């Protein structure tokens, strides 16, 4: 059975060119980057050129970039270090952040280290920027604002340049999870007043288990993982050289073909939206599906009934991979905290379609046919 993969916000297939760039670091270049002889030096060079490439595209200094094991570790590090090293006693976040953020924040709160405020959301699931400003105005304690650049389920994009301005005005530290936007958009960090960003390679055809944390040189944090002196003693552990090389290669390729890929993927999303709307008149779309939304993500809401609750499972049996559609009413799963956070009174079955350059219009036609058969 040929499978159709519409879950690119969960992960993307590895680009063969990325694998090719990584391979020598699994084989002949097996050295430890900390070793001073040639096997080590060639690995050190690979890591530092990867760092330079990514740093230059983000318009930051290489010294501000740390390689990590992914978005989860990066967000854990940014949030924990803001509290431990930068004196943040109050965290403002939103109820629809990724669990890498929410669970870290809740853990720090459970230790009694911080108070937490959850910013209100607008009707279409955007962060309410007026409420954010009021929260910043109200609190005297040093504050960390941690808000994602784009939501992985709804696709909504937050204006991080504006949030950065607000944070600067109120002396707050700002961390943003850019896992869904890094290498999908041009990002110039000199234009965003941000202290930390988290990113992850597997969302843009790179390897799993490799991420970055940008740390603005204006903030001084202490080591997060203790051990050897790797990553300038901030993040110990023998470097995942193949992963780091793969991160940089995937990043380079994504940015190289960015403009045409974006136009194509956006047209897939638009086509899917139109096809769904004409085939199912009672469908809605979660989030903002317009300009302030990822071109890769479309979250449909089907009216809840026995057939729609089984839809993602039936699509899987038919070889079509989508996410969401959790059976909230049957209690089989807890349902999405994002949908619950943005639409607390919803009786819809959410199905997230997320696209990449490998998808086609024909795949969308096939999916629409299958959905019609199941509903
Ligand atoms: N943040 C967002 C928005 C994500 O979509 C993900 C991945 O699912 C993560 C963080 C976690 O990243 P990683 O899988 O690299 O740990």
Coordinates of C-alpha atoms and ligand atoms in Angstrom, one line a residue:
X1 CA 0.0 0.0 0.0
X2 CA 1.4 3.5 -0.9
X3 CA 1.2 5.6 2.2
X4 CA 0.3 9.3 2.3
X5 CA 2.1 11.3 4.9
X6 CA 0.3 14.5 6.1
X7 CA 1.9 14.8 9.5
X8 CA 4.9 16.9 8.8
X9 CA 4.4 19.1 11.9
X10 CA 5.2 15.9 13.9
X11 CA 8.3 15.1 12.0
X12 CA 9.6 15.2 8.4
X13 CA 11.4 12.6 6.4
X14 CA 15.2 12.9 6.3
X15 CA 16.5 14.5 3.1
X16 CA 18.9 12.1 1.3
X17 CA 21.4 14.9 0.9
X18 CA 21.4 15.4 4.6
X19 CA 22.0 11.7 5.2
X20 CA 24.9 11.8 2.7
X21 CA 26.4 14.7 4.6
X22 CA 26.0 12.9 7.9
X23 CA 27.4 9.5 6.8
X24 CA 31.1 10.2 7.1
X25 CA 30.6 11.1 10.7
X26 CA 29.2 7.6 11.4
X27 CA 32.1 6.0 9.5
X28 CA 35.6 7.4 8.8
X29 CA 35.3 10.6 10.9
X30 CA 34.5 8.7 14.1
X31 CA 36.8 10.7 16.3
X32 CA 35.8 12.5 19.5
X33 CA 35.7 16.3 18.8
X34 CA 37.6 16.9 22.1
X35 CA 40.6 14.9 21.0
X36 CA 43.5 17.0 19.9
X37 CA 44.8 14.6 17.1
X38 CA 43.4 14.6 13.5
X39 CA 40.4 12.4 14.2
X40 CA 39.3 14.8 16.8
X41 CA 40.2 18.0 14.9
X42 CA 38.1 17.0 11.8
X43 CA 35.1 16.6 14.0
X44 CA 35.7 19.9 15.8
X45 CA 35.9 21.6 12.5
X46 CA 32.6 20.0 11.3
X47 CA 30.9 21.2 14.5
X48 CA 32.2 24.7 14.2
X49 CA 31.4 25.1 10.5
X50 CA 27.9 23.9 11.2
X51 CA 27.6 26.5 14.0
X52 CA 28.9 29.2 11.8
X53 CA 26.5 28.4 9.0
X54 CA 23.4 28.4 11.2
X55 CA 24.5 31.5 13.2
X56 CA 25.2 33.4 10.0
X57 CA 21.7 32.7 8.7
X58 CA 20.1 33.8 12.0
X59 CA 22.4 36.9 12.0
X60 CA 23.8 36.0 15.4
X61 CA 27.3 35.3 16.7
X62 CA 28.4 31.6 16.6
X63 CA 29.1 31.9 20.4
X64 CA 25.4 32.5 21.0
X65 CA 24.4 29.1 19.5
X66 CA 24.5 25.8 21.4
X67 CA 23.7 22.4 19.9
X68 CA 21.4 20.3 22.0
X69 CA 19.4 17.1 21.7
X70 CA 16.3 18.9 20.3
X71 CA 13.6 21.4 21.0
X72 CA 12.6 19.8 24.3
X73 CA 16.0 20.1 25.8
X74 CA 16.5 23.7 24.5
X75 CA 13.2 24.9 26.0
X76 CA 14.0 23.1 29.3
X77 CA 17.4 24.8 29.3
X78 CA 16.1 28.3 28.5
X79 CA 13.3 28.3 31.0
X80 CA 15.2 26.6 33.8
X81 CA 18.2 28.8 33.4
X82 CA 16.1 32.0 33.3
X83 CA 14.7 31.1 36.7
X84 CA 17.9 29.7 38.2
X85 CA 20.5 32.2 36.8
X86 CA 18.6 35.3 35.7
X87 CA 16.4 35.8 38.8
X88 CA 13.0 35.2 37.1
X89 CA 10.3 34.7 39.7
X90 CA 7.3 35.0 37.4
X91 CA 6.6 33.2 34.2
X92 CA 4.1 34.3 31.6
X93 CA 3.2 31.6 29.1
X94 CA 0.1 30.4 27.2
X95 CA -2.1 27.3 27.8
X96 CA -1.4 26.1 24.3
X97 CA 2.4 25.9 24.4
X98 CA 4.2 22.6 23.6
X99 CA 4.5 20.3 26.7
X100 CA 8.3 20.9 26.6
X101 CA 7.5 24.4 27.8
X102 CA 4.3 23.8 29.9
X103 CA 5.7 20.9 31.8
X104 CA 9.0 22.7 32.6
X105 CA 7.0 25.7 33.8
X106 CA 4.7 23.5 35.9
X107 CA 7.7 21.7 37.4
X108 CA 9.4 25.0 38.4
X109 CA 6.1 26.1 39.9
X110 CA 5.8 22.9 41.9
X111 CA 9.2 23.6 43.4
X112 CA 7.8 26.9 44.6
X113 CA 10.4 28.8 42.5
X114 CA 7.9 30.8 40.3
X115 CA 4.4 32.2 40.0
X116 CA 2.8 31.4 36.6
X117 CA 0.4 33.5 34.6
X118 CA -1.3 32.1 31.5
X119 CA -2.1 34.7 28.9
X120 CA -5.6 34.8 27.4
X121 CA -6.2 33.7 23.9
X122 CA -8.3 35.4 21.3
X123 CA -11.3 33.6 19.6
X124 CA -9.1 32.2 16.9
X125 CA -6.4 30.9 19.3
X126 CA -3.9 33.8 19.0
X127 CA -2.1 35.1 22.1
X128 CA -4.0 38.1 23.3
X129 CA -1.3 40.8 23.1
X130 CA -3.3 43.3 25.2
X131 CA -3.7 40.8 28.0
X132 CA 0.1 40.0 27.7
X133 CA 0.8 43.7 28.2
X134 CA -1.5 43.9 31.2
X135 CA 0.1 40.9 32.8
X136 CA 3.5 42.5 32.3
X137 CA 2.3 45.8 33.8
X138 CA 0.8 44.1 36.8
X139 CA 3.7 42.1 38.1
X140 CA 6.7 43.6 39.9
X141 CA 8.8 40.4 40.0
X142 CA 11.4 39.7 37.3
X143 CA 9.5 37.9 34.5
X144 CA 10.2 35.3 31.9
X145 CA 7.8 35.4 28.9
X146 CA 7.8 32.1 27.1
X147 CA 5.6 32.0 24.0
X148 CA 6.0 29.9 20.9
X149 CA 6.5 31.5 17.5
X150 CA 4.0 29.2 15.9
X151 CA 1.6 26.7 17.4
X152 CA 2.2 23.1 16.2
X153 CA -1.5 22.2 16.3
X154 CA -3.3 25.3 15.2
X155 CA -0.6 26.8 13.0
X156 CA -1.1 30.3 14.5
X157 CA 1.9 32.5 14.3
X158 CA 2.6 35.0 17.1
X159 CA 4.2 38.4 16.3
X160 CA 7.5 37.7 18.2
X161 CA 9.0 41.0 17.2
X162 CA 6.1 42.8 19.0
X163 CA 6.4 40.5 22.0
X164 CA 10.1 41.2 22.1
X165 CA 9.4 44.9 22.2
X166 CA 6.9 44.5 25.0
X167 CA 9.4 42.3 27.0
X168 CA 12.1 44.9 26.6
X169 CA 9.8 47.7 27.7
X170 CA 9.0 45.8 30.9
X171 CA 12.5 44.4 31.5
X172 CA 11.3 40.8 31.0
X173 CA 13.3 37.9 29.6
X174 CA 11.9 36.5 26.4
X175 CA 12.1 32.8 25.2
X176 CA 10.4 31.6 22.1
X177 CA 10.0 28.1 20.8
X178 CA 10.7 28.4 17.1
X179 CA 10.5 24.6 16.5
X180 CA 7.8 25.0 13.9
X181 CA 9.2 28.1 12.2
X182 CA 13.0 27.6 12.2
X183 CA 14.2 27.0 8.6
X184 CA 10.6 27.5 7.4
X185 CA 10.9 31.3 7.5
X186 CA 13.7 33.8 7.3
X187 CA 14.6 34.7 10.8
X188 CA 16.9 37.7 11.6
X189 CA 17.5 37.7 15.3
X190 CA 18.9 41.2 15.2
X191 CA 15.4 42.3 14.4
X192 CA 13.7 40.4 17.3
X193 CA 14.4 41.4 20.9
X194 CA 14.7 37.8 22.1
X195 CA 16.9 36.2 24.7
X196 CA 16.4 32.5 23.8
X197 CA 15.1 30.5 20.9
X198 CA 14.7 26.8 20.7
X199 CA 14.8 24.8 17.4
X200 CA 14.8 21.2 16.2
X201 CA 16.2 19.6 13.0
X202 CA 13.6 16.9 12.4
X203 CA 11.0 19.5 11.6
X204 CA 12.8 20.5 8.4
X205 CA 14.1 17.2 7.0
X206 CA 17.0 16.9 9.4
X207 CA 17.8 14.2 11.9
X208 CA 15.8 13.5 15.1
X209 CA 17.6 14.2 18.3
X210 CA 19.4 17.4 17.3
X211 CA 18.4 20.9 18.2
X212 CA 19.7 24.4 18.9
X213 CA 19.4 26.9 21.7
X214 CA 20.2 30.5 20.8
X215 CA 21.3 32.4 23.9
X216 CA 21.6 36.2 23.5
X217 CA 25.1 37.3 24.6
X218 CA 23.4 39.9 26.9
X219 CA 22.3 37.1 29.2
X220 CA 24.8 35.0 31.2
X221 CA 23.6 31.6 32.2
X222 CA 25.4 28.7 33.9
X223 CA 25.8 25.1 32.6
X224 CA 22.6 23.2 32.3
X225 CA 24.0 19.7 31.8
X226 CA 27.1 19.1 33.9
X227 CA 30.0 17.0 32.8
X228 CA 32.8 17.5 30.3
X229 CA 33.5 21.0 28.9
X230 CA 31.6 20.5 25.6
X231 CA 29.6 23.4 24.1
X232 CA 31.7 25.8 26.0
X233 CA 30.9 24.0 29.2
X234 CA 27.2 24.9 29.0
X235 CA 25.9 21.6 27.7
X236 CA 28.2 18.7 28.5
X237 CA 28.3 15.4 26.7
X238 CA 30.3 14.1 23.7
X239 CA 28.9 15.9 20.7
X240 CA 26.4 14.3 18.3
X241 CA 28.6 15.3 15.4
X242 CA 26.6 13.5 12.6
X243 CA 23.5 15.1 14.1
X244 CA 25.0 18.6 14.2
X245 CA 26.3 18.2 10.6
X246 CA 22.8 17.0 9.6
X247 CA 21.2 20.0 11.4
X248 CA 23.3 22.5 9.4
X249 CA 22.9 20.7 6.1
X250 CA 19.1 20.4 6.5
X251 CA 19.0 24.1 7.5
X252 CA 21.1 25.2 4.6
X253 CA 19.0 23.2 2.1
X254 CA 15.7 24.5 3.6
X255 CA 16.8 28.1 3.3
X256 CA 18.2 27.6 -0.2
X257 CA 14.9 26.4 -1.6
X258 CA 12.7 28.3 0.9
X259 CA 10.8 30.7 -1.3
X260 CA 9.6 28.2 -3.9
X261 CA 8.9 25.5 -1.3
X262 CA 6.8 28.0 0.7
X263 CA 4.7 29.0 -2.3
X264 CA 4.1 25.3 -3.2
X265 CA 3.3 24.1 0.3
X266 CA 1.0 27.1 0.9
X267 CA -0.9 26.2 -2.3
X268 CA -1.3 22.6 -1.0
X269 CA -2.8 23.9 2.2
X270 CA -5.1 26.2 0.4
X271 CA -6.2 23.4 -2.0
X272 CA -6.9 21.1 1.0
X273 CA -8.9 23.8 2.7
X274 CA -11.0 24.4 -0.4
X275 CA -11.6 20.7 -1.1
X276 CA -12.6 20.0 2.5
X277 CA -14.9 23.0 2.6
X278 CA -16.7 22.0 -0.5
X279 CA -16.9 18.3 0.4
X280 CA -18.1 18.8 4.0
X281 CA -20.3 21.7 4.5
X282 CA -20.3 21.4 8.3
X283 CA -16.5 21.5 8.7
X284 CA -14.7 24.3 10.5
X285 CA -11.0 25.2 10.7
X286 CA -9.3 25.6 14.0
X287 CA -7.0 28.6 14.4
X288 CA -6.3 31.4 12.0
X289 CA -5.9 29.9 8.6
X290 CA -4.9 33.2 7.0
X291 CA -1.6 35.2 6.8
X292 CA -0.8 34.8 10.5
X293 CA -0.7 31.0 10.2
X294 CA 1.9 28.4 9.2
X295 CA 1.8 27.5 5.5
X296 CA 2.4 23.9 6.6
X297 CA -0.5 23.3 9.0
X298 CA -4.3 23.0 8.5
X299 CA -6.4 22.0 11.5
X300 CA -9.9 20.9 10.5
X301 CA -12.7 20.4 13.0
X302 CA -15.3 17.8 12.1
X303 CA -18.6 17.6 14.0
X304 CA -18.3 15.0 16.7
X305 CA -20.0 11.7 16.0
X306 CA -19.1 8.0 15.9
X307 CA -17.8 8.2 12.4
X308 CA -15.6 11.4 12.8
X309 CA -14.2 10.0 16.1
X310 CA -12.9 7.0 14.2
X311 CA -11.7 9.1 11.2
X312 CA -7.9 9.3 12.0
X313 CA -7.8 5.6 12.8
X314 CA -9.7 4.7 9.6
X315 CA -7.4 7.0 7.6
X316 CA -4.4 5.2 9.1
X317 CA -5.8 1.9 8.0
X318 CA -6.2 3.3 4.5
X319 CA -2.5 4.4 4.6
X320 CA -3.1 8.1 5.3
X321 CA -1.2 9.6 8.2
X322 CA -2.7 12.6 10.0
X323 CA -2.7 13.6 13.6
X324 CA -5.4 14.6 16.1
X325 CA -8.9 13.3 16.0
X326 CA -8.5 12.0 19.6
X327 CA -11.7 10.5 20.9
X328 CA -12.3 12.9 23.7
X329 CA -15.9 11.9 24.3
X330 CA -15.2 8.2 24.5
X331 CA -12.5 8.9 27.0
X332 CA -10.0 6.8 25.0
X333 CA -7.6 9.7 25.1
X334 CA -7.4 12.9 27.0
X335 CA -7.7 15.0 23.9
X336 CA -5.5 17.9 22.8
X337 CA -4.6 20.5 25.4
X338 CA -4.2 23.0 22.6
X339 CA -7.7 22.5 21.3
X340 CA -9.1 22.4 24.8
X341 CA -7.1 25.6 25.6
X342 CA -8.2 27.5 22.5
X343 CA -11.7 26.1 22.2
X344 CA -12.9 25.0 25.7
X345 CA -16.5 24.4 24.6
X346 CA -15.8 22.7 21.3
X347 CA -17.5 19.5 20.3
X348 CA -15.4 19.0 17.3
X349 CA -13.0 16.2 16.2
X350 CA -9.8 17.9 15.2
X351 CA -7.7 16.5 12.4
X352 CA -4.4 18.2 11.7
X353 CA -3.0 17.9 8.1
X354 CA 0.5 19.2 7.9
X355 CA 2.4 19.4 4.6
X356 CA 5.9 19.3 3.2
X357 CA 7.4 19.8 -0.3
X358 CA 7.0 16.0 -0.8
X359 CA 3.2 16.1 -0.8
X360 CA 1.1 16.5 -4.0
X361 CA -2.3 17.7 -5.1
X362 CA -3.2 14.1 -6.1
X363 CA -2.5 12.9 -2.5
X364 CA -5.0 15.6 -1.3
X365 CA -7.6 14.3 -3.8
X366 CA -7.1 10.7 -2.6
X367 CA -7.5 11.8 1.1
X368 CA -10.7 13.7 0.3
X369 CA -12.1 10.7 -1.4
X370 CA -11.2 8.5 1.6
X371 CA -12.6 10.9 4.1
X372 CA -15.9 11.0 2.1
X373 CA -16.1 7.2 2.2
X374 CA -15.6 7.1 6.0
X375 CA -18.1 9.9 6.9
Ligands
LIG1 N1 8.0 22.6 20.4 C1 7.2 22.4 19.3 C2 6.3 23.5 18.9 C3 7.2 21.1 18.7 O1 6.3 20.9 17.7 C4 8.0 20.1 19.1 C5 8.0 18.8 18.5 O2 7.1 18.0 18.6 C6 8.9 20.4 20.2 C7 8.9 21.6 20.8 C8 9.8 19.3 20.7 O3 11.0 19.2 19.9 P1 11.8 17.9 19.9 O4 11.0 16.8 19.3 O5 13.0 18.2 19.1 O6 12.2 17.6 21.3

